[in-house]
GROMACS .gro file of C-alpha atoms in nm:
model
  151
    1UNK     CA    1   3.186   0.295  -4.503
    2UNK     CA    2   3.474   0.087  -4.405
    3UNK     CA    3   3.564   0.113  -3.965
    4UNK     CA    4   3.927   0.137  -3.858
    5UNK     CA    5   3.829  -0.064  -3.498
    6UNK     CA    6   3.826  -0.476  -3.654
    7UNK     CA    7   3.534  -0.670  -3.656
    8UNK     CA    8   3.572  -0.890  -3.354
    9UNK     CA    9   3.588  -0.523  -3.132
   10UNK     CA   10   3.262  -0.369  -3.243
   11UNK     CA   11   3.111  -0.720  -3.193
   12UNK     CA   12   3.275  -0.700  -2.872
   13UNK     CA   13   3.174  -0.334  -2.782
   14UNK     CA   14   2.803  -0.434  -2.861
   15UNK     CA   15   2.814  -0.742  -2.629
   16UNK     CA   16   2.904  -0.533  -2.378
   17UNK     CA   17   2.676  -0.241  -2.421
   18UNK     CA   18   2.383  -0.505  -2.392
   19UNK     CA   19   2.535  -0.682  -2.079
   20UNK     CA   20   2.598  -0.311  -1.959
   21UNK     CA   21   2.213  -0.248  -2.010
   22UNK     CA   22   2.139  -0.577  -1.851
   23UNK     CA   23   2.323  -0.517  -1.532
   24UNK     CA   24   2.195  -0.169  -1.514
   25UNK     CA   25   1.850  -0.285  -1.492
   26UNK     CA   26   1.912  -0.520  -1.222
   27UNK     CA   27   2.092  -0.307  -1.044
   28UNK     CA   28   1.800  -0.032  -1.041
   29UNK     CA   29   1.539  -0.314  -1.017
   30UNK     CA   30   1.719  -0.382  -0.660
   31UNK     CA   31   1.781  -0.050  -0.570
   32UNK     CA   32   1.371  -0.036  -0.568
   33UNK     CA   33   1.334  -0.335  -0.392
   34UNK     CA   34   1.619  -0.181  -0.097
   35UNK     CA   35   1.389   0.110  -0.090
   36UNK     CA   36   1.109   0.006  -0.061
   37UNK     CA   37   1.178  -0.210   0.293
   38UNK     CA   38   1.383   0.069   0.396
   39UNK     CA   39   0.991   0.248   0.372
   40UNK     CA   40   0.801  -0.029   0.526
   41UNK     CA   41   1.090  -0.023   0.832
   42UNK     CA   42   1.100   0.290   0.914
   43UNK     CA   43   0.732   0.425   0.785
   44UNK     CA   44   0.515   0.159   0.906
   45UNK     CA   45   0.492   0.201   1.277
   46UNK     CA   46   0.381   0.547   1.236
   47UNK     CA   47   0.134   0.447   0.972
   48UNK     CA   48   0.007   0.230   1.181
   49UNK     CA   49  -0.036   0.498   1.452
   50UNK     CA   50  -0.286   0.646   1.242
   51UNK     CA   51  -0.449   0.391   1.135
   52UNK     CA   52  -0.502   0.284   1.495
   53UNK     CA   53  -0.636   0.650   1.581
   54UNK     CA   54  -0.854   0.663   1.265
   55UNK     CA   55  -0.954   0.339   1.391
   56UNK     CA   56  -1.070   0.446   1.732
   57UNK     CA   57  -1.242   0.771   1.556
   58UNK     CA   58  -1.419   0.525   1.356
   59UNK     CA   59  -1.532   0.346   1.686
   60UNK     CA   60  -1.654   0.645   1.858
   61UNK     CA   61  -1.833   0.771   1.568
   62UNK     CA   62  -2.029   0.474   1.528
   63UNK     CA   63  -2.111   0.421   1.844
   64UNK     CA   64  -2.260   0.813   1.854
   65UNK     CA   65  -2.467   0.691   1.558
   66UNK     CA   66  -2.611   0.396   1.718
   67UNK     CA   67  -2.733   0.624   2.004
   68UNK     CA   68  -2.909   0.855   1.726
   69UNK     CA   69  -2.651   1.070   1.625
   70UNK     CA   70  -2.637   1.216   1.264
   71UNK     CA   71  -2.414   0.934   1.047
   72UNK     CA   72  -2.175   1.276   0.865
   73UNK     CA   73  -1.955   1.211   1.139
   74UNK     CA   74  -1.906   0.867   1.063
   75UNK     CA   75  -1.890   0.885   0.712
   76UNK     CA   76  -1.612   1.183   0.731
   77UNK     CA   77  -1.442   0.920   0.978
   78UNK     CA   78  -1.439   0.631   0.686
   79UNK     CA   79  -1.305   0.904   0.445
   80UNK     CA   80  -1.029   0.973   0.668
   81UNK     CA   81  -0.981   0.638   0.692
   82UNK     CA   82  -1.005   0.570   0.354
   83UNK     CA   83  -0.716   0.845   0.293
   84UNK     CA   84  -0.500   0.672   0.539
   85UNK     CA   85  -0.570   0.348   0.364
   86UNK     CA   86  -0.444   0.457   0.025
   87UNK     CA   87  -0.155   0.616   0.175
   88UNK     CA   88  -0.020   0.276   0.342
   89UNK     CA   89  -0.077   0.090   0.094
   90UNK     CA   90   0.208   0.237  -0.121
   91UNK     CA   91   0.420   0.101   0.221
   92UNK     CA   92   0.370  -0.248   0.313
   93UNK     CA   93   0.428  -0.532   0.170
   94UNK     CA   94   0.316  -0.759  -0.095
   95UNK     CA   95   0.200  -1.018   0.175
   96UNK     CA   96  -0.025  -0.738   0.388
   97UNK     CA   97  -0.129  -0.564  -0.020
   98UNK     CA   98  -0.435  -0.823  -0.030
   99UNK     CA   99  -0.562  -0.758   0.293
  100UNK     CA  100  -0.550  -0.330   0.270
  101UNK     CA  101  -0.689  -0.359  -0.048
  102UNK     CA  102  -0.984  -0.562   0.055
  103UNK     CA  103  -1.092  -0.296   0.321
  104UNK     CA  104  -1.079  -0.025   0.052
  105UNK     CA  105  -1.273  -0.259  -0.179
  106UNK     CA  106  -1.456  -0.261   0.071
  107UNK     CA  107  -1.508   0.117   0.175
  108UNK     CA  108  -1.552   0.159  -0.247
  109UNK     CA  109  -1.844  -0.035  -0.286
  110UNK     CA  110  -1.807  -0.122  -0.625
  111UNK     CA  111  -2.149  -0.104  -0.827
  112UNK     CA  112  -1.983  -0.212  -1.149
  113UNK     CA  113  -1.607  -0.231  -1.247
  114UNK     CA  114  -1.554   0.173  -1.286
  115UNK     CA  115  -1.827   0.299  -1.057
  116UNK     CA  116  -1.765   0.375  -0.687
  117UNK     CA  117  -2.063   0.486  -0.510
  118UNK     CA  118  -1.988   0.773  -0.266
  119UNK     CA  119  -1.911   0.702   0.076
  120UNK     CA  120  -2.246   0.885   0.229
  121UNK     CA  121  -2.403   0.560   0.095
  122UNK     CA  122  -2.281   0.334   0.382
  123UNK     CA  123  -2.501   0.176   0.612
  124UNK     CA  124  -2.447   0.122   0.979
  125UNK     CA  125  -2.415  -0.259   0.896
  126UNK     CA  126  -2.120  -0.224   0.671
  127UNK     CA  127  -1.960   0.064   0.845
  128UNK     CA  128  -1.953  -0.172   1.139
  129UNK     CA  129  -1.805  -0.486   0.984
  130UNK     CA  130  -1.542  -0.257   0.791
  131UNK     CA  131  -1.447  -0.120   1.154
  132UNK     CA  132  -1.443  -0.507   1.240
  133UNK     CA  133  -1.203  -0.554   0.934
  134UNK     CA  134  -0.981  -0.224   0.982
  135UNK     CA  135  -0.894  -0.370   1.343
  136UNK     CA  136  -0.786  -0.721   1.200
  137UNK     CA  137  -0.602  -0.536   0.993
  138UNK     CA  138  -0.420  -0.308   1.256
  139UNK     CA  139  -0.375  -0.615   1.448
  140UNK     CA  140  -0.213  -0.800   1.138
  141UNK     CA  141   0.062  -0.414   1.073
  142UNK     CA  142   0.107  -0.433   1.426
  143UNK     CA  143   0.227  -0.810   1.438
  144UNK     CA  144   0.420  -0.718   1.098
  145UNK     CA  145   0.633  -0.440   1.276
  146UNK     CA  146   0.743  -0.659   1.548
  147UNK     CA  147   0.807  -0.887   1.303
  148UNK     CA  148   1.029  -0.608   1.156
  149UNK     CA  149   1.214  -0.513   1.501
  150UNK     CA  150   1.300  -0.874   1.572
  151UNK     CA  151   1.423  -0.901   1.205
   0.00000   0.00000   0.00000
């Protein structure tokens, strides 16, 4: 079938279709990025509020255990923290990624690759040093967001 349009305009349409696809996906590509620190600006601080509480929970819970109190209240305290966790780290950065995803590694407790044994199967030990390591880490958001405020 023979076109009316010559051949040096549909060659020209199709160049521009695929420079018109090209564009749109860098356009869109950025419009993530801009969202994305618009989240970690305005979301952060009060993410880091509860983190800081969930923190402090964690504390007192542990320290209740060390003076012979049953360990469900510290384990539902690491769950709560672990759901706070997985929550912020949809909202930080790529640089502060590594560093929430190492203290859920490290609530997980990875047997083998799949396998996550249950959170009940903490020991003081390790619910202490992850309390150790969910304070750097609240120390390292809080520096971030007045890194943020100066920015």
């Amino acid at each position: 079938m023979e076109s009316f349009l010559p051949q040096w305009l549909v060659d020209f349409s199709v160049i521009c279709s695929i420079v018109g696809l090209i564009w749109t996906a860098v356009v869109w590509l950025e419009t993530r990025k801009i969202r994305h620190e618009f989240l970690v600006r305005i979301r952060l601080p009060d993410m880091i509020k509860e983190l800081r509480d969930e923190a402090k929970n964690l504390l007192a819970a542990l320290a209740e255990w060390e003076q012979g109190a049953d360990h469900t209240k510290t384990h539902s305290a690491i769950s709560t923290l672990k759901g706070v966790l997985m929550n912020l780290k949809y909202k930080v950065a790529k640089d502060d990624l590594k560093q929430v995803l190492r203290v859920i590694d490290l609530i997980d407790q990875r047997s083998m690759i799949f396998v996550v044994r249950p959170v009940a199967t903490i020991t003081k030990e390790h619910a202490w040093a992850l309390s150790g390591d969910v304070s750097t880490l609240v120390a390292l958001l809080g520096q971030r967001v007045k890194d943020i405020k100066w920015g």
